[in-house]
Amino acid sequence: MGETPGSPTVSMKLQRIAEQAQRYPAMVFANVFHLIDREMLLEAYRQTPKNSAPGGDQVTAQDYAEHLEDNLRDLHERLRDNRYVAPPVERVWIEKAGGKKRPIGTPCFEDKIVQRAVVMILEAIFEQDFYAFSHGFRKGHSPHQALHELREHCNTLHINWIVDADVSGFFDTIDHGLLRAGIKQRIKDGGIRRLIGKWLKAGVHEAGTLTYPDQGTPQGGVASPMLANVFLHQGLDAWFVQEVQPRRQGRCFLTRVADDFIIGFELEADARRVMEVLPKRFTRFRLTMHPEKTVLIAFKKPPRREQSAGGQGSFDFLGFTHYWAKTRRGYWVIKRKTVGKRLRRFMKAIWTWCRENRHAPLQEQHRTLCTTLRGYYQYYGIRGNFKMLEVIFEQTERAGRYWLSRRSHKGHIRWQKFGVSLQKLALPKPRIMHNI
């Protein structure tokens, strides 16, 4: 069931709820709202990150902490008396590949605390229902586990076909009525359901305009990942286990991280049958499969006599391109490398940052570039992807040197001028962080 909260009392309460949910899979919980007392709110406060941007009320975590006890007491009273009002979410847009943008919501800090408390209860109950192949936003799970699982299944189940699916605007198109119905299957407590309803109706504040979308949950909200997992558990995961697997002729698997998922099949007939019914299944849940990005890929291990350097078919998942290739000893294996467009996007961002910040103090530039590179290695540093890490390292070093040499308006400054000081500011070398 993952890590337990810091408070022993809160932990024990949630443990009892989890044990009941696991022992009685059909049980519907009608009396859990009372668990959100001051002690649980304090625990939720502890678990809420303190360094994120403030919401619409501009109250930071530091501001809230100045009168923490009084604030939590007042919050508990408003929740208990049903006087709590969920504030609108501040929406910003971040860049995606291909020039597109993705909306991210920033709730108020106090609202994050309440959402975290509700999520703690939802986790105790729904985690007992979720399947092991769901890896997104769950304690004890990670994208790297999904990558490992995917590769192992492809090898051990003799997978030859991959359904690479893409849901169009998933978080923005979640149907509120179907989501509430899904929650109701396990929780009919009015207090919990009212809070979820308030968040769904709270509205979105963007560029001075307040709107009230009738579908979707804002990405960036504390409760959104949990609600999304509940929605996709019932819309995809349970359907795969209860209907797809019993009807298949060959072996198959599903690996999912949030709304990104891959379905692998041993037999082409099974794969084509699912490709045909998958859009219909998602239509029932008011979701749309992207017609161009949802494809069936032949991902067969090449025969031993095949002498070419590349295998058959490839697909992208979780930022990596998966493909068949030969080892130095001549064996065919599944390898992974950073998706090309993500690699180019990162290098472009580094180049732009170095240009825009070339006049900043050298120590600050070095610190930021080091943090950025370590973060990149932490995710993309998997076995077999070392060459791509080297490319990133070399391009970052090149961008830093190029723009530092042009930080003077009087002309180019030779790199050697920085001398010994720059030798002390070496960037972190590429490193494999995950042996998967």
XYZ file of C-alpha atoms in Angstrom:
436
model
C 0.000 0.000 0.000
C 3.040 2.287 -0.246
C 4.505 4.693 2.267
C 2.524 5.670 5.320
C 2.039 9.278 6.474
C 4.221 10.733 9.226
C 1.500 10.873 11.885
C 1.039 7.448 13.548
C -2.620 8.163 14.352
C -3.438 9.222 10.799
C -1.502 6.251 9.498
C -3.469 3.803 11.620
C -6.807 5.282 10.556
C -5.913 5.028 6.902
C -4.497 1.546 7.413
C -7.822 0.348 8.809
C -9.679 1.859 5.855
C -7.258 0.203 3.432
C -7.636 -3.184 5.101
C -11.412 -2.960 4.869
C -11.226 -1.937 1.205
C -8.913 -4.853 0.446
C -10.946 -7.410 2.410
C -14.290 -6.325 0.926
C -13.822 -5.330 -2.769
C -17.543 -4.511 -3.146
C -17.738 -2.395 -0.001
C -18.977 1.198 -0.407
C -17.668 3.610 2.242
C -20.347 5.914 3.639
C -18.597 7.487 6.634
C -15.031 8.668 5.997
C -15.331 12.471 5.837
C -14.986 12.700 9.616
C -11.383 11.466 9.240
C -10.442 14.916 7.952
C -9.770 16.449 11.342
C -7.062 18.907 12.375
C -4.504 16.146 12.762
C -5.073 14.890 9.222
C -5.017 18.450 7.882
C -1.670 18.950 9.627
C -0.368 15.757 8.016
C -1.692 16.925 4.645
C 0.119 20.224 5.181
C 3.368 18.347 5.868
C 2.998 16.352 2.657
C 2.234 19.401 0.510
C 5.293 20.818 -1.335
C 6.192 24.265 -0.080
C 8.170 25.601 -3.064
C 5.493 25.772 -5.768
C 3.984 28.986 -7.109
C 1.077 30.525 -5.162
C -2.469 30.374 -6.477
C -4.905 33.174 -7.179
C -4.905 34.455 -3.590
C -1.088 34.889 -3.744
C -0.704 33.184 -0.348
C 2.564 31.264 -0.228
C 3.384 28.285 1.960
C 5.531 30.573 4.105
C 2.625 32.991 4.573
C 0.303 30.159 5.592
C 2.846 28.723 8.017
C 3.117 31.977 10.006
C -0.238 31.239 11.689
C -0.432 27.542 10.885
C -2.362 26.389 13.954
C -5.009 29.113 13.618
C -5.281 28.579 9.863
C -5.791 24.826 10.209
C -8.323 25.309 13.004
C -10.319 27.735 10.862
C -10.022 25.432 7.841
C -11.318 22.465 9.814
C -14.297 24.445 11.073
C -15.213 25.550 7.551
C -14.950 21.978 6.282
C -16.977 20.608 9.184
C -19.734 23.207 8.703
C -19.745 22.808 4.905
C -18.634 26.430 4.526
C -15.455 25.653 2.610
C -15.369 27.300 -0.833
C -12.994 25.858 -3.427
C -11.209 28.804 -5.102
C -10.703 28.952 -8.885
C -7.513 27.489 -10.297
C -4.933 29.776 -11.899
C -4.108 28.444 -15.380
C -0.790 28.863 -17.166
C 0.506 27.263 -20.362
C 3.769 25.392 -20.848
C 5.484 24.498 -24.110
C 5.101 21.053 -25.661
C 6.739 19.434 -28.652
C 5.703 20.727 -32.051
C 4.982 24.242 -30.816
C 1.888 23.170 -28.891
C 1.113 24.199 -25.326
C -0.336 22.326 -22.340
C -2.475 23.963 -19.636
C -1.329 23.620 -16.037
C -3.463 24.663 -13.081
C -2.107 26.230 -9.892
C -4.499 25.846 -6.917
C -4.270 28.010 -3.803
C -2.019 26.581 -1.095
C -4.851 25.991 1.371
C -6.833 24.180 -1.313
C -3.821 21.930 -1.902
C -3.958 20.922 1.758
C -7.633 19.969 1.524
C -7.067 18.109 -1.739
C -4.156 16.226 -0.187
C -6.296 15.155 2.766
C -9.015 13.842 0.452
C -6.439 12.092 -1.738
C -5.058 10.298 1.333
C -8.512 8.797 1.903
C -9.058 8.009 -1.766
C -5.670 6.291 -1.926
C -6.436 4.093 1.069
C -9.577 2.842 -0.679
C -8.869 2.826 -4.412
C -5.271 1.616 -4.197
C -6.714 -1.764 -3.257
C -8.571 -1.849 -6.579
C -5.857 -0.542 -8.897
C -3.852 -3.049 -10.916
C -0.083 -3.422 -10.709
C 0.404 -2.348 -14.330
C -0.847 1.178 -13.534
C 2.257 3.193 -12.641
C 1.265 6.853 -12.811
C 1.040 9.057 -9.690
C 1.120 6.120 -7.266
C 3.337 5.547 -4.265
C 5.805 2.760 -4.951
C 5.404 3.158 -8.718
C 7.364 5.137 -11.288
C 7.758 5.562 -15.047
C 11.003 3.585 -14.852
C 9.111 0.618 -13.424
C 6.769 0.870 -16.403
C 9.733 0.921 -18.790
C 11.222 -2.155 -17.135
C 7.871 -3.949 -17.145
C 7.308 -3.146 -20.818
C 10.657 -4.545 -21.900
C 10.289 -7.692 -19.788
C 6.792 -8.406 -21.097
C 7.868 -7.946 -24.704
C 10.619 -10.528 -24.176
C 8.905 -13.117 -21.984
C 5.461 -13.030 -23.649
C 6.910 -13.077 -27.181
C 5.122 -9.880 -28.106
C 4.949 -9.190 -31.840
C 2.413 -6.365 -32.043
C 2.097 -3.077 -30.170
C -0.986 -0.898 -29.881
C 0.437 2.589 -29.358
C -2.575 4.649 -28.234
C -3.037 8.364 -27.642
C -5.998 9.982 -25.881
C -6.795 13.461 -27.179
C -6.730 16.055 -24.364
C -7.434 13.519 -21.621
C -7.281 15.758 -18.531
C -9.315 18.458 -20.284
C -12.095 16.105 -21.406
C -12.801 13.896 -18.379
C -16.583 13.698 -18.053
C -17.671 14.976 -14.625
C -20.767 12.795 -14.438
C -18.873 9.592 -15.258
C -16.115 10.543 -12.815
C -18.618 11.074 -10.006
C -20.232 7.741 -10.852
C -16.858 6.047 -10.616
C -16.152 7.570 -7.206
C -19.618 6.545 -6.037
C -18.863 2.889 -6.683
C -16.582 2.945 -3.652
C -17.456 6.144 -1.748
C -20.922 7.502 -1.115
C -19.908 9.765 1.761
C -21.586 13.113 1.033
C -18.774 15.214 2.492
C -16.087 13.703 0.262
C -18.261 13.804 -2.830
C -19.257 17.424 -2.193
C -15.613 18.468 -2.000
C -14.800 16.699 -5.264
C -17.820 18.391 -6.837
C -16.619 21.800 -5.616
C -13.217 21.277 -7.243
C -14.789 20.207 -10.515
C -16.993 23.343 -10.484
C -14.473 25.802 -9.016
C -13.634 27.353 -12.353
C -10.432 28.374 -14.094
C -8.911 31.856 -13.891
C -6.826 32.825 -16.902
C -5.695 36.232 -18.175
C -8.274 38.042 -16.049
C -11.156 35.842 -17.198
C -12.998 33.290 -15.056
C -14.565 30.320 -16.843
C -16.383 27.216 -15.619
C -15.571 24.216 -17.845
C -18.181 21.454 -17.771
C -15.553 18.754 -18.228
C -11.941 17.998 -17.322
C -9.768 18.319 -14.228
C -6.914 20.889 -14.262
C -3.460 19.359 -14.544
C -1.387 20.562 -11.618
C -4.087 20.041 -9.004
C -3.299 17.666 -6.154
C -6.484 15.630 -6.609
C -6.407 15.502 -10.431
C -3.932 12.571 -10.774
C -5.924 10.445 -8.337
C -9.242 11.249 -10.018
C -7.676 10.469 -13.404
C -6.470 7.082 -12.155
C -9.951 6.248 -10.855
C -11.436 7.238 -14.205
C -8.974 5.210 -16.303
C -9.057 2.246 -13.932
C -12.714 1.795 -14.725
C -12.566 2.924 -18.331
C -9.453 1.027 -19.447
C -7.722 -1.152 -16.840
C -10.714 -3.123 -15.584
C -12.007 -3.533 -19.150
C -8.647 -4.958 -20.256
C -8.488 -7.440 -17.368
C -12.140 -8.481 -17.375
C -12.962 -8.443 -21.088
C -9.846 -8.310 -23.277
C -7.629 -10.859 -21.549
C -10.276 -13.611 -21.220
C -11.055 -13.359 -24.961
C -7.534 -13.223 -26.400
C -6.017 -16.211 -28.189
C -2.392 -15.334 -27.471
C -0.584 -13.564 -24.702
C -0.914 -9.832 -24.086
C -0.182 -7.086 -21.556
C -1.093 -3.495 -20.683
C 1.306 -0.943 -19.186
C -0.054 2.478 -18.234
C 1.349 5.707 -16.782
C -1.505 8.209 -16.365
C -3.086 8.537 -19.824
C -0.032 7.113 -21.645
C -0.376 3.398 -22.232
C 0.897 0.575 -24.412
C -0.888 -2.702 -25.144
C 1.246 -5.574 -26.418
C 0.021 -8.727 -28.198
C 1.563 -11.974 -29.272
C -0.937 -12.466 -32.118
C -1.888 -10.009 -34.844
C -5.557 -11.081 -34.751
C -5.858 -10.122 -31.071
C -4.159 -6.786 -31.714
C -6.418 -5.884 -34.639
C -9.529 -6.861 -32.697
C -8.574 -4.502 -29.849
C -7.626 -1.741 -32.295
C -11.151 -1.989 -33.642
C -12.983 -1.873 -30.303
C -10.664 0.492 -28.373
C -12.109 3.726 -29.854
C -15.634 2.469 -29.128
C -14.666 1.728 -25.531
C -13.273 5.222 -25.057
C -16.313 6.780 -26.711
C -18.429 5.218 -23.967
C -16.367 7.247 -21.501
C -16.656 10.422 -23.605
C -12.985 10.273 -24.620
C -11.480 10.401 -28.104
C -8.553 8.417 -29.454
C -6.242 10.499 -31.617
C -6.827 9.063 -35.121
C -3.259 9.647 -36.340
C -1.300 8.902 -33.162
C -3.143 5.673 -32.299
C -1.425 3.034 -34.415
C -0.758 -0.691 -34.614
C 2.953 -1.469 -34.912
C 4.635 -4.716 -35.905
C 7.279 -5.097 -33.209
C 8.644 -8.530 -33.983
C 12.006 -9.820 -32.932
C 13.996 -10.189 -36.168
C 14.984 -13.739 -37.163
C 18.475 -14.879 -36.306
C 19.543 -14.830 -39.934
C 18.656 -11.130 -40.194
C 21.936 -9.247 -40.585
C 20.701 -5.657 -40.732
C 21.561 -3.249 -37.934
C 17.945 -2.382 -37.179
C 14.969 -4.487 -36.201
C 11.336 -4.323 -37.233
C 9.205 -1.425 -36.057
C 9.659 1.047 -33.245
C 7.428 3.112 -30.957
C 7.712 5.966 -28.478
C 6.648 5.634 -24.846
C 7.465 7.801 -21.818
C 10.038 9.844 -23.705
C 11.954 6.885 -25.147
C 11.993 5.277 -28.571
C 11.845 1.478 -28.229
C 13.430 -0.548 -31.016
C 15.130 -3.853 -31.810
C 18.902 -3.777 -32.279
C 21.852 -6.135 -32.142
C 24.318 -6.318 -29.299
C 28.054 -6.539 -29.894
C 27.751 -10.297 -29.520
C 25.127 -10.475 -32.235
C 21.992 -10.962 -30.116
C 18.759 -9.117 -30.858
C 17.572 -7.068 -27.875
C 15.106 -4.243 -27.212
C 16.931 -0.964 -26.776
C 15.703 2.476 -25.733
C 16.926 5.935 -26.643
C 15.627 9.444 -25.992
C 12.867 10.414 -28.427
C 14.423 12.630 -31.082
C 12.018 15.543 -30.756
C 12.533 15.641 -26.960
C 16.296 15.638 -27.460
C 16.070 18.552 -29.890
C 13.650 20.440 -27.682
C 15.966 20.131 -24.671
C 18.991 21.306 -26.647
C 17.058 24.271 -28.030
C 15.913 25.212 -24.520
C 19.489 25.016 -23.194
C 20.792 27.159 -26.028
C 18.072 29.760 -25.443
C 18.669 29.799 -21.678
C 22.417 30.250 -22.069
C 21.862 33.137 -24.497
C 19.335 34.903 -22.266
C 21.351 34.426 -19.054
C 24.901 34.933 -20.351
C 25.316 38.110 -18.288
C 24.281 36.416 -15.025
C 27.027 35.647 -12.470
C 29.104 32.667 -13.517
C 28.345 30.740 -10.334
C 24.597 31.098 -10.846
C 24.810 29.920 -14.452
C 26.898 26.947 -13.416
C 24.527 25.989 -10.625
C 21.476 26.105 -12.892
C 23.131 24.116 -15.690
C 24.339 21.484 -13.218
C 20.852 21.116 -11.723
C 19.321 20.868 -15.200
C 21.771 18.207 -16.374
C 21.412 16.127 -13.211
C 17.646 16.229 -13.605
C 17.981 15.088 -17.207
C 20.315 12.219 -16.246
C 17.979 11.224 -13.423
C 15.171 10.491 -15.888
C 16.888 9.628 -19.174
C 19.920 7.904 -17.657
C 18.864 4.334 -18.412
C 21.038 1.522 -19.702
C 21.598 1.786 -23.465
C 20.937 5.531 -23.644
C 24.434 6.756 -22.734
C 25.164 8.169 -26.197
C 22.155 10.454 -25.983
C 23.344 11.662 -22.565
C 26.726 12.465 -24.101
C 25.032 14.499 -26.825
C 23.167 16.527 -24.207
C 26.331 17.066 -22.159
C 28.372 18.174 -25.159
C 25.682 20.516 -26.463
C 25.175 22.072 -23.017
C 28.904 22.639 -22.634
C 29.082 24.076 -26.158
C 26.140 26.436 -25.568
C 27.627 27.636 -22.278
C 31.034 28.316 -23.815
C 29.602 30.006 -26.898
C 27.417 32.486 -25.051
C 29.914 33.153 -22.277
C 32.413 34.161 -24.923
C 29.867 36.736 -26.138
C 28.834 38.239 -22.826
C 30.724 41.475 -23.505
C 29.234 44.151 -25.755
C 32.760 45.229 -26.697
C 33.409 42.051 -28.588
C 34.186 38.393 -28.126
C 35.990 37.330 -24.998
C 38.340 34.427 -25.389
C 37.353 31.345 -23.454
C 40.876 31.074 -22.108
C 40.354 34.372 -20.291
C 38.238 32.610 -17.713
C 41.171 30.244 -17.113
C 41.365 28.277 -13.881
C 37.998 29.471 -12.558
C 36.115 27.674 -15.303
C 38.035 24.469 -14.705
C 36.501 24.483 -11.238
C 33.016 24.899 -12.745
C 32.951 21.669 -14.727
C 29.510 20.321 -15.626
C 28.388 16.910 -14.318
C 29.372 14.104 -16.704
C 26.744 11.721 -18.163
C 25.779 8.906 -15.832
C 23.511 5.879 -16.037
C 21.081 6.121 -13.122
C 18.735 3.185 -13.840
C 19.959 -0.289 -14.766
C 16.728 -1.319 -16.487
